[in-house]
């Protein structure tokens, strides 16, 4: 399995909590998306600039396991690992509450690269995945 | 004052409610925006197509009065009137709970038209505002 | 497999679209959640009232397959089937664009019932699942 | 006018941007709300705990001036000042893009305190407003 290559800290915002008093399920996808985009940006890959150049990195499949709910006032860290599986770039992502690192959510995002709408491997991304994982 | 020229019914969605059990304040802006866009669309004005043509209809100023909170399970109607004031297109919008028509929110949105980034009156929109208000 | 027991029509709202011009991934969870809650409400089961009584229906696991993106201005129907699998209530949900019924998204939501925080089968829900599927 | 008593840095998240490529108007309310709640929390006032004790701090009126749009990838600082005006607690809030401190948005939030649903001045909050502004 791929190693953690990026982590980002967040604080729950009250508007993300629903009437059960916990973070609404859909917001975990927001947290994970922001983590992926910040990770890519850190490496000079801008999601919005790629879009302007006709290249979209799209999510094809998502699995989310809700282990423990986040609540108002809590902080958490979102961790990311990344590997390639054929035409797919797979992000494994986890959310741990801080400071006790209780595992709250596990996500798997299968993404693909669309070059002007056509599914395609992107050599730059391929090289990036190897590099970020410390491979030669 | 301008007359009501459009109305749209909604149902509160639970994810729009926050931990106070009421619709989160920001969502009224969403309701009002969707009402404006549907109104324009009804008259053949597509917000996203305008954007592609370099014309953006942007909100410059918003006033919202929160009269009474909407809650989970409630329906409401969003009503709109529209007039022109110099370079501004002013939308007056109200939200009434259904079926009792209790006034929940009043909004005023001052919008302007940016043609490729430049503030400008748009003759098509000017004619539209007159027409929709029943003027010659 | 369980049959479709509920369907609800939606219209994409522009604020749900992101800078790729398509509905943001997380919003499908919102569509599906609203569909489940409306379905339950139709049968007299109020999500917010259950919460007040100490019973929370929580999502434990989600799988989403993004088949085709929804765009600004489009309408769609969200369909739901439901079956029981041990302690889990499984919702199978699909989103079809209208009017051509192109399949846009497939979701599976494994939900469980927490009675004052404790995982438990809920006899009322068990009976409800059977009844809604037309079983004796 | 009251002085700035709190500031909080944010980074735009891509899901907050709409198809115009800019932060959707409603999200400024989210930014401002999170700033207010973090400010209160910093001073030991928990919005969700107050709610549990029957005290809700609600927004009665909002004015927002959209000066300049925030975009994907940008950081900003949200600044807050606070004063009392009769039964109202008025938050003046501004958002400046970083690092150039270009003024992007100005907000004014008139809030009131509901004690078990009844409008009321809250002596603790009154004292807090004086203290935070450095008055005796």
Coordinates of C-alpha atoms in Angstrom, one line a residue:
Chain A
X1 CA 0.0 0.0 0.0
X2 CA 1.1 3.5 -0.7
X3 CA 2.5 5.7 2.1
X4 CA 1.1 8.9 3.3
X5 CA 2.5 11.7 1.1
X6 CA 0.4 14.6 2.3
X7 CA -1.6 15.8 5.3
X8 CA -3.6 18.9 6.0
X9 CA -5.2 20.1 9.2
X10 CA -8.8 21.4 9.3
X11 CA -11.2 22.7 11.9
X12 CA -14.9 21.8 11.7
X13 CA -17.0 24.8 10.8
X14 CA -20.4 25.0 12.4
X15 CA -22.3 25.4 9.1
X16 CA -20.9 22.0 8.1
X17 CA -22.8 20.4 11.0
X18 CA -26.4 19.3 10.5
X19 CA -29.3 19.0 12.9
X20 CA -27.9 15.8 14.3
X21 CA -25.1 18.0 15.6
X22 CA -22.4 16.2 13.6
X23 CA -20.6 17.0 10.4
X24 CA -23.0 16.2 7.5
X25 CA -21.9 13.2 5.5
X26 CA -21.4 15.1 2.2
X27 CA -18.8 17.4 3.8
X28 CA -16.3 14.6 4.1
X29 CA -16.1 14.6 0.3
X30 CA -15.4 18.4 0.5
X31 CA -12.7 17.8 3.0
X32 CA -11.1 15.1 0.9
X33 CA -11.4 17.1 -2.3
X34 CA -9.8 20.1 -0.7
X35 CA -7.0 17.9 0.5
X36 CA -6.4 16.4 -2.9
X37 CA -6.3 19.8 -4.6
X38 CA -4.0 21.3 -2.0
X39 CA -1.7 18.3 -2.4
X40 CA -1.6 18.8 -6.1
X41 CA -1.1 22.6 -5.8
X42 CA 1.8 21.9 -3.4
X43 CA 3.4 20.1 -6.3
X44 CA 2.6 22.9 -8.8
X45 CA -0.4 21.1 -10.3
X46 CA -3.4 23.6 -10.4
X47 CA -6.7 22.0 -10.7
X48 CA -8.3 25.1 -12.1
X49 CA -5.4 25.8 -14.6
X50 CA -5.6 22.1 -15.8
X51 CA -9.3 22.7 -16.4
X52 CA -8.5 25.8 -18.5
X53 CA -6.1 23.7 -20.5
X54 CA -8.8 21.1 -21.2
X55 CA -7.5 18.5 -18.8
X56 CA -9.9 17.4 -16.1
X57 CA -9.1 15.1 -13.3
X58 CA -12.4 13.5 -12.5
X59 CA -13.6 11.2 -9.8
X60 CA -15.1 8.0 -11.2
X61 CA -15.8 6.1 -8.0
X62 CA -15.9 6.9 -4.3
X63 CA -16.0 4.7 -1.2
X64 CA -16.4 6.2 2.2
X65 CA -16.5 4.5 5.5
X66 CA -18.0 6.6 8.3
X67 CA -16.2 5.4 11.5
X68 CA -16.9 8.1 14.0
X69 CA -18.6 11.5 13.6
X70 CA -16.8 14.8 13.8
X71 CA -18.5 17.5 15.9
X72 CA -18.6 21.3 16.2
X73 CA -15.4 22.7 17.5
X74 CA -13.2 19.7 16.7
X75 CA -10.0 19.8 14.7
X76 CA -8.8 17.0 12.4
X77 CA -6.1 16.0 10.1
X78 CA -6.8 14.7 6.6
X79 CA -4.1 12.3 5.3
X80 CA -3.5 11.2 1.7
X81 CA -1.7 8.5 -0.2
X82 CA -1.8 7.9 -3.9
X83 CA -1.0 5.1 -6.3
X84 CA -1.7 4.2 -9.9
X85 CA -3.7 1.3 -11.1
X86 CA -3.9 1.1 -14.9
X87 CA -5.7 4.2 -16.1
X88 CA -6.8 5.1 -12.6
X89 CA -5.1 7.3 -10.0
X90 CA -6.3 6.0 -6.7
X91 CA -6.3 8.3 -3.6
X92 CA -6.5 6.7 -0.3
X93 CA -7.6 9.2 2.3
X94 CA -8.2 9.2 6.0
X95 CA -9.5 11.7 8.5
X96 CA -8.3 11.5 12.1
X97 CA -9.7 13.7 14.9
X98 CA -7.1 15.8 16.7
X99 CA -5.4 15.6 19.1
X100 CA -6.3 12.0 19.9
X101 CA -6.0 10.7 16.3
X102 CA -9.3 8.8 16.5
X103 CA -10.0 7.5 13.0
X104 CA -13.2 9.2 11.8
X105 CA -13.5 8.5 8.1
X106 CA -11.7 6.4 5.4
X107 CA -12.1 7.3 1.8
X108 CA -11.0 5.8 -1.5
X109 CA -11.2 7.9 -4.6
X110 CA -10.7 6.4 -8.1
X111 CA -9.9 9.3 -10.4
X112 CA -9.2 9.4 -14.1
X113 CA -7.8 12.0 -16.4
X114 CA -9.9 13.4 -19.2
X115 CA -7.9 15.2 -21.9
X116 CA -10.5 17.3 -23.8
X117 CA -13.1 14.8 -22.7
X118 CA -11.1 11.7 -23.7
X119 CA -10.0 9.2 -21.0
X120 CA -6.2 9.1 -21.2
X121 CA -3.1 8.4 -19.1
X122 CA -1.2 11.6 -18.5
X123 CA 2.6 11.1 -18.6
X124 CA 3.2 14.1 -16.3
X125 CA 0.9 12.7 -13.7
X126 CA 2.3 9.2 -14.1
X127 CA 5.8 10.5 -13.4
X128 CA 4.5 12.6 -10.6
X129 CA 2.9 9.6 -8.8
X130 CA 6.2 7.7 -9.0
X131 CA 8.2 10.7 -7.8
X132 CA 5.9 11.6 -4.9
X133 CA 6.1 8.0 -3.7
X134 CA 9.9 8.1 -3.7
X135 CA 10.4 5.7 -6.6
X136 CA 13.2 6.2 -9.0
Chain B
X1 CA -42.2 49.3 -6.4
X2 CA -42.0 46.6 -8.9
X3 CA -44.6 43.8 -9.0
X4 CA -43.9 40.1 -8.5
X5 CA -42.9 38.6 -11.8
X6 CA -41.8 35.2 -10.8
X7 CA -42.3 32.7 -8.0
X8 CA -40.8 29.3 -7.3
X9 CA -41.7 26.7 -4.7
X10 CA -39.0 24.8 -2.7
X11 CA -38.9 22.3 0.1
X12 CA -36.3 22.6 2.8
X13 CA -33.6 19.9 2.6
X14 CA -32.3 18.5 5.9
X15 CA -28.7 19.1 4.9
X16 CA -29.5 22.8 4.7
X17 CA -30.4 22.9 8.4
X18 CA -27.7 23.5 10.9
X19 CA -27.3 22.4 14.5
X20 CA -29.8 25.0 15.7
X21 CA -32.4 22.9 13.7
X22 CA -33.1 25.7 11.3
X23 CA -32.0 26.5 7.8
X24 CA -28.5 28.0 7.9
X25 CA -28.4 31.7 7.0
X26 CA -26.2 31.3 3.9
X27 CA -28.8 29.0 2.3
X28 CA -31.2 31.8 1.8
X29 CA -28.7 33.3 -0.6
X30 CA -28.7 29.9 -2.4
X31 CA -32.5 29.9 -2.6
X32 CA -32.6 33.4 -3.9
X33 CA -29.8 32.8 -6.5
X34 CA -31.6 29.7 -7.8
X35 CA -34.8 31.7 -8.1
X36 CA -33.1 34.4 -10.1
X37 CA -31.4 31.9 -12.4
X38 CA -34.6 30.0 -13.0
X39 CA -36.5 33.2 -13.6
X40 CA -33.9 34.3 -16.2
X41 CA -33.9 30.8 -17.7
X42 CA -37.7 30.9 -18.1
X43 CA -37.1 33.9 -20.3
X44 CA -34.4 32.2 -22.3
X45 CA -31.5 33.9 -20.5
X46 CA -29.0 31.2 -19.5
X47 CA -26.6 32.2 -16.7
X48 CA -24.0 29.7 -17.7
X49 CA -24.3 30.5 -21.5
X50 CA -23.9 34.2 -20.7
X51 CA -20.8 33.3 -18.8
X52 CA -19.4 31.4 -21.7
X53 CA -20.0 34.5 -23.9
X54 CA -18.1 36.7 -21.5
X55 CA -21.1 38.3 -19.9
X56 CA -21.4 37.9 -16.2
X57 CA -24.3 39.1 -14.1
X58 CA -22.7 39.7 -10.7
X59 CA -24.1 40.6 -7.4
X60 CA -22.6 43.9 -6.0
X61 CA -24.6 44.3 -2.8
X62 CA -27.0 42.1 -0.8
X63 CA -29.3 43.0 2.1
X64 CA -31.1 40.2 3.9
X65 CA -33.7 40.5 6.7
X66 CA -34.2 37.3 8.6
X67 CA -37.8 37.4 9.8
X68 CA -38.6 33.9 10.7
X69 CA -36.6 30.7 10.4
X70 CA -37.5 27.9 8.1
X71 CA -37.2 24.4 9.5
X72 CA -36.8 20.8 8.4
X73 CA -39.8 19.5 6.4
X74 CA -41.2 22.9 5.5
X75 CA -42.1 24.1 2.1
X76 CA -41.8 27.7 0.9
X77 CA -42.3 30.0 -2.0
X78 CA -39.6 32.4 -3.3
X79 CA -41.0 35.5 -5.0
X80 CA -39.1 37.9 -7.2
X81 CA -39.6 41.4 -8.5
X82 CA -37.1 43.3 -10.6
X83 CA -36.4 46.9 -11.6
X84 CA -33.6 49.0 -13.0
X85 CA -31.8 51.8 -11.2
X86 CA -29.1 53.3 -13.4
X87 CA -26.5 50.7 -14.1
X88 CA -28.0 48.3 -11.5
X89 CA -30.6 45.6 -11.9
X90 CA -32.3 45.3 -8.5
X91 CA -34.0 42.1 -7.5
X92 CA -36.4 42.3 -4.6
X93 CA -37.0 38.8 -3.3
X94 CA -39.1 37.3 -0.5
X95 CA -39.5 33.9 1.0
X96 CA -42.8 32.9 2.4
X97 CA -43.4 29.6 4.3
X98 CA -46.2 27.5 2.9
X99 CA -49.0 27.0 3.3
X100 CA -49.5 29.8 5.7
X101 CA -47.5 32.4 3.8
X102 CA -45.6 33.5 6.9
X103 CA -42.9 35.9 5.7
X104 CA -39.5 34.3 6.5
X105 CA -37.0 36.4 4.7
X106 CA -36.6 39.5 2.6
X107 CA -33.7 40.0 0.2
X108 CA -32.5 42.8 -2.0
X109 CA -29.8 42.0 -4.6
X110 CA -28.1 44.8 -6.5
X111 CA -26.6 43.2 -9.6
X112 CA -24.6 44.6 -12.4
X113 CA -23.6 43.3 -15.8
X114 CA -19.9 42.8 -16.6
X115 CA -19.2 42.5 -20.3
X116 CA -15.7 40.9 -20.5
X117 CA -15.0 42.3 -17.1
X118 CA -16.2 45.8 -17.8
X119 CA -19.3 47.3 -16.1
X120 CA -21.9 48.1 -18.7
X121 CA -25.6 48.4 -19.3
X122 CA -26.9 45.5 -21.4
X123 CA -29.5 46.7 -23.9
X124 CA -31.1 43.2 -24.1
X125 CA -31.4 43.1 -20.3
X126 CA -32.8 46.7 -20.2
X127 CA -35.5 45.8 -22.7
X128 CA -36.1 42.6 -20.8
X129 CA -36.7 44.4 -17.5
X130 CA -39.2 46.7 -19.1
X131 CA -41.0 43.9 -20.9
X132 CA -41.2 41.6 -17.9
X133 CA -42.8 44.4 -15.9
X134 CA -45.4 44.9 -18.5
X135 CA -44.1 48.3 -19.8
X136 CA -44.2 49.1 -23.5
Chain C
X1 CA -32.5 -7.0 -5.8
X2 CA -35.0 -4.6 -4.3
X3 CA -37.4 -2.8 -6.5
X4 CA -37.7 1.0 -6.9
X5 CA -40.0 2.2 -4.2
X6 CA -39.6 6.0 -4.5
X7 CA -38.5 8.6 -7.0
X8 CA -38.0 12.3 -6.7
X9 CA -37.4 14.9 -9.4
X10 CA -34.8 17.7 -9.0
X11 CA -33.4 20.5 -11.1
X12 CA -29.7 21.3 -10.9
X13 CA -29.0 24.6 -9.1
X14 CA -26.1 26.7 -10.5
X15 CA -24.5 27.0 -7.0
X16 CA -24.2 23.2 -7.0
X17 CA -21.9 23.4 -10.1
X18 CA -18.1 24.0 -9.6
X19 CA -15.5 25.6 -11.8
X20 CA -15.5 22.5 -14.1
X21 CA -19.1 23.5 -15.0
X22 CA -20.5 20.3 -13.6
X23 CA -22.3 19.4 -10.4
X24 CA -19.7 19.0 -7.7
X25 CA -19.2 15.4 -6.6
X26 CA -20.3 16.0 -3.0
X27 CA -23.7 17.3 -4.1
X28 CA -24.8 13.8 -5.2
X29 CA -24.7 12.8 -1.6
X30 CA -26.9 15.8 -0.9
X31 CA -29.4 14.7 -3.6
X32 CA -29.4 11.1 -2.3
X33 CA -29.8 12.2 1.3
X34 CA -32.7 14.5 0.4
X35 CA -34.3 11.6 -1.5
X36 CA -34.0 9.2 1.4
X37 CA -35.4 11.8 3.9
X38 CA -38.3 12.6 1.6
X39 CA -39.0 9.0 1.1
X40 CA -39.1 8.4 4.8
X41 CA -41.2 11.5 5.4
X42 CA -43.7 10.3 2.8
X43 CA -44.2 7.2 5.0
X44 CA -44.5 9.4 8.1
X45 CA -40.9 8.8 9.3
X46 CA -39.4 12.2 10.2
X47 CA -35.7 12.3 10.3
X48 CA -35.6 15.3 12.6
X49 CA -38.3 14.0 14.9
X50 CA -36.5 10.6 15.2
X51 CA -33.4 12.6 16.2
X52 CA -35.3 14.4 18.9
X53 CA -36.4 11.0 20.2
X54 CA -32.8 9.8 20.4
X55 CA -33.0 7.6 17.3
X56 CA -30.5 8.4 14.6
X57 CA -30.4 6.7 11.3
X58 CA -26.7 7.1 10.3
X59 CA -24.8 6.2 7.2
X60 CA -22.0 3.8 7.9
X61 CA -20.7 3.3 4.4
X62 CA -21.1 4.9 1.0
X63 CA -20.2 3.8 -2.5
X64 CA -20.8 6.2 -5.4
X65 CA -20.1 5.6 -9.1
X66 CA -19.9 8.7 -11.2
X67 CA -21.1 7.7 -14.6
X68 CA -21.9 11.0 -16.3
X69 CA -21.9 14.5 -15.0
X70 CA -25.0 16.6 -14.5
X71 CA -24.7 20.2 -15.7
X72 CA -26.3 23.6 -15.2
X73 CA -29.9 23.7 -16.3
X74 CA -30.5 20.0 -16.3
X75 CA -33.2 18.1 -14.6
X76 CA -32.9 14.6 -13.1
X77 CA -34.8 11.9 -11.2
X78 CA -33.4 10.2 -8.2
X79 CA -34.7 6.7 -7.6
X80 CA -34.4 4.6 -4.5
X81 CA -34.7 1.0 -3.5
X82 CA -34.2 -0.4 0.0
X83 CA -33.6 -3.7 1.6
X84 CA -32.3 -5.1 4.9
X85 CA -29.1 -7.0 5.4
X86 CA -28.7 -8.0 9.1
X87 CA -28.4 -4.9 11.1
X88 CA -28.0 -2.7 8.0
X89 CA -30.6 -0.9 6.0
X90 CA -29.2 -0.7 2.5
X91 CA -30.4 2.0 0.1
X92 CA -29.6 1.6 -3.6
X93 CA -30.0 4.9 -5.3
X94 CA -29.7 6.0 -8.9
X95 CA -29.8 9.4 -10.6
X96 CA -31.0 9.6 -14.2
X97 CA -30.8 12.8 -16.3
X98 CA -34.2 13.9 -17.7
X99 CA -35.8 13.6 -20.1
X100 CA -33.4 11.0 -21.7
X101 CA -32.9 8.9 -18.6
X102 CA -29.1 8.8 -19.1
X103 CA -27.7 7.1 -16.0
X104 CA -25.5 9.7 -14.2
X105 CA -24.8 8.3 -10.8
X106 CA -25.2 5.1 -8.8
X107 CA -25.1 5.1 -5.0
X108 CA -25.2 2.5 -2.3
X109 CA -25.7 3.7 1.3
X110 CA -25.4 1.2 4.2
X111 CA -27.2 2.8 7.1
X112 CA -27.7 1.7 10.7
X113 CA -30.0 2.7 13.4
X114 CA -28.5 4.2 16.6
X115 CA -30.9 4.2 19.6
X116 CA -29.5 6.6 22.0
X117 CA -26.1 5.9 20.5
X118 CA -26.4 2.1 20.6
X119 CA -26.5 0.1 17.4
X120 CA -29.8 -1.7 17.2
X121 CA -32.4 -3.1 14.9
X122 CA -35.5 -1.1 15.0
X123 CA -38.7 -3.2 14.7
X124 CA -40.7 -0.4 13.2
X125 CA -38.1 0.1 10.5
X126 CA -37.9 -3.6 9.9
X127 CA -41.6 -3.9 9.4
X128 CA -41.5 -0.8 7.2
X129 CA -38.8 -2.2 4.9
X130 CA -40.9 -5.3 4.4
X131 CA -44.1 -3.4 3.9
X132 CA -42.6 -0.9 1.4
X133 CA -41.3 -3.8 -0.7
X134 CA -44.7 -5.3 -0.8
X135 CA -44.0 -8.3 1.3
X136 CA -46.6 -9.7 3.7
Chain D
X1 CA -16.4 52.7 15.0
X2 CA -15.2 49.5 16.8
X3 CA -11.7 48.3 16.3
X4 CA -10.7 45.0 14.8
X5 CA -10.7 42.4 17.7
X6 CA -10.2 39.2 15.8
X7 CA -8.9 38.0 12.5
X8 CA -8.7 34.5 10.9
X9 CA -6.9 33.3 7.8
X10 CA -8.6 31.1 5.2
X11 CA -7.7 29.5 1.9
X12 CA -10.3 29.3 -0.8
X13 CA -11.5 25.7 -1.4
X14 CA -12.3 24.8 -5.0
X15 CA -15.7 23.4 -4.1
X16 CA -16.6 26.9 -2.9
X17 CA -16.1 28.3 -6.5
X18 CA -18.9 28.2 -9.0
X19 CA -19.0 28.0 -12.7
X20 CA -18.0 31.6 -13.0
X21 CA -14.6 30.5 -11.5
X22 CA -15.1 32.7 -8.4
X23 CA -16.2 32.0 -4.9
X24 CA -20.0 31.7 -4.9
X25 CA -21.7 34.6 -3.1
X26 CA -23.3 32.6 -0.4
X27 CA -19.9 31.3 0.8
X28 CA -18.9 34.7 2.1
X29 CA -21.6 34.2 4.7
X30 CA -20.0 30.9 5.6
X31 CA -16.6 32.5 6.0
X32 CA -18.1 35.3 8.1
X33 CA -20.1 32.9 10.3
X34 CA -17.0 30.7 10.9
X35 CA -15.1 33.8 11.8
X36 CA -17.7 34.9 14.3
X37 CA -18.0 31.4 15.9
X38 CA -14.2 31.0 16.1
X39 CA -13.9 34.5 17.7
X40 CA -16.6 33.6 20.3
X41 CA -14.9 30.2 20.9
X42 CA -11.6 31.9 21.5
X43 CA -13.3 33.7 24.3
X44 CA -14.8 30.6 25.7
X45 CA -18.3 31.1 24.2
X46 CA -19.4 28.0 22.4
X47 CA -22.2 28.5 19.9
X48 CA -23.3 24.9 20.1
X49 CA -23.2 24.8 23.9
X50 CA -25.2 28.0 24.1
X51 CA -27.7 26.3 21.8
X52 CA -28.0 23.3 24.1
X53 CA -28.6 25.7 27.0
X54 CA -31.5 27.4 25.1
X55 CA -29.6 30.5 24.1
X56 CA -29.4 31.2 20.4
X57 CA -27.4 34.0 18.9
X58 CA -29.3 34.7 15.7
X59 CA -28.7 36.9 12.7
X60 CA -31.5 39.4 12.1
X61 CA -30.1 41.4 9.3
X62 CA -27.2 41.1 6.9
X63 CA -25.6 43.5 4.5
X64 CA -22.8 42.4 2.2
X65 CA -20.9 44.4 -0.3
X66 CA -19.1 42.4 -3.0
X67 CA -16.0 44.5 -3.8
X68 CA -13.8 42.0 -5.6
X69 CA -14.1 38.2 -6.2
X70 CA -12.0 35.6 -4.5
X71 CA -10.7 32.9 -6.8
X72 CA -9.4 29.3 -6.6
X73 CA -6.1 29.0 -4.9
X74 CA -6.3 32.4 -3.1
X75 CA -5.8 33.0 0.6
X76 CA -7.6 35.7 2.6
X77 CA -8.0 37.1 6.0
X78 CA -11.3 37.7 7.6
X79 CA -11.4 40.5 10.2
X80 CA -14.0 41.3 12.8
X81 CA -15.1 44.2 15.0
X82 CA -18.1 44.1 17.3
X83 CA -20.2 46.7 19.1
X84 CA -23.5 46.9 20.8
X85 CA -26.5 49.0 19.6
X86 CA -29.5 48.6 22.0
X87 CA -30.6 45.0 21.9
X88 CA -28.4 44.3 18.8
X89 CA -24.8 43.0 18.7
X90 CA -23.4 44.3 15.5
X91 CA -20.5 42.5 13.8
X92 CA -18.6 44.5 11.2
X93 CA -16.6 42.1 9.1
X94 CA -14.2 42.4 6.2
X95 CA -12.4 40.0 3.9
X96 CA -9.0 40.9 2.4
X97 CA -7.2 38.9 -0.1
X98 CA -3.7 37.9 0.9
X99 CA -0.9 38.8 0.6
X100 CA -1.9 42.1 -1.1
X101 CA -4.8 42.9 1.3
X102 CA -7.1 43.8 -1.5
X103 CA -10.5 44.4 0.0
X104 CA -12.9 41.7 -1.4
X105 CA -16.0 41.9 0.8
X106 CA -17.5 43.9 3.6
X107 CA -20.2 42.5 5.8
X108 CA -22.4 43.8 8.6
X109 CA -24.3 41.3 10.7
X110 CA -27.0 42.5 13.2
X111 CA -27.4 39.7 15.6
X112 CA -29.7 39.3 18.6
X113 CA -29.8 37.0 21.5
X114 CA -32.8 34.6 21.9
X115 CA -33.1 33.1 25.4
X116 CA -35.5 30.2 25.0
X117 CA -37.0 32.0 22.0
X118 CA -37.4 35.4 23.7
X119 CA -35.4 38.4 22.5
X120 CA -33.3 39.5 25.4
X121 CA -30.1 41.3 26.3
X122 CA -27.6 38.9 27.7
X123 CA -25.5 40.5 30.6
X124 CA -22.6 38.1 29.9
X125 CA -22.5 39.1 26.3
X126 CA -22.9 42.8 27.2
X127 CA -19.9 42.6 29.5
X128 CA -18.0 40.6 26.9
X129 CA -18.5 43.3 24.2
X130 CA -17.2 46.0 26.5
X131 CA -14.2 43.8 27.6
X132 CA -13.2 42.7 24.1
X133 CA -13.2 46.4 23.0
X134 CA -10.9 47.3 25.9
X135 CA -13.4 49.3 27.8
X136 CA -13.4 49.3 31.6

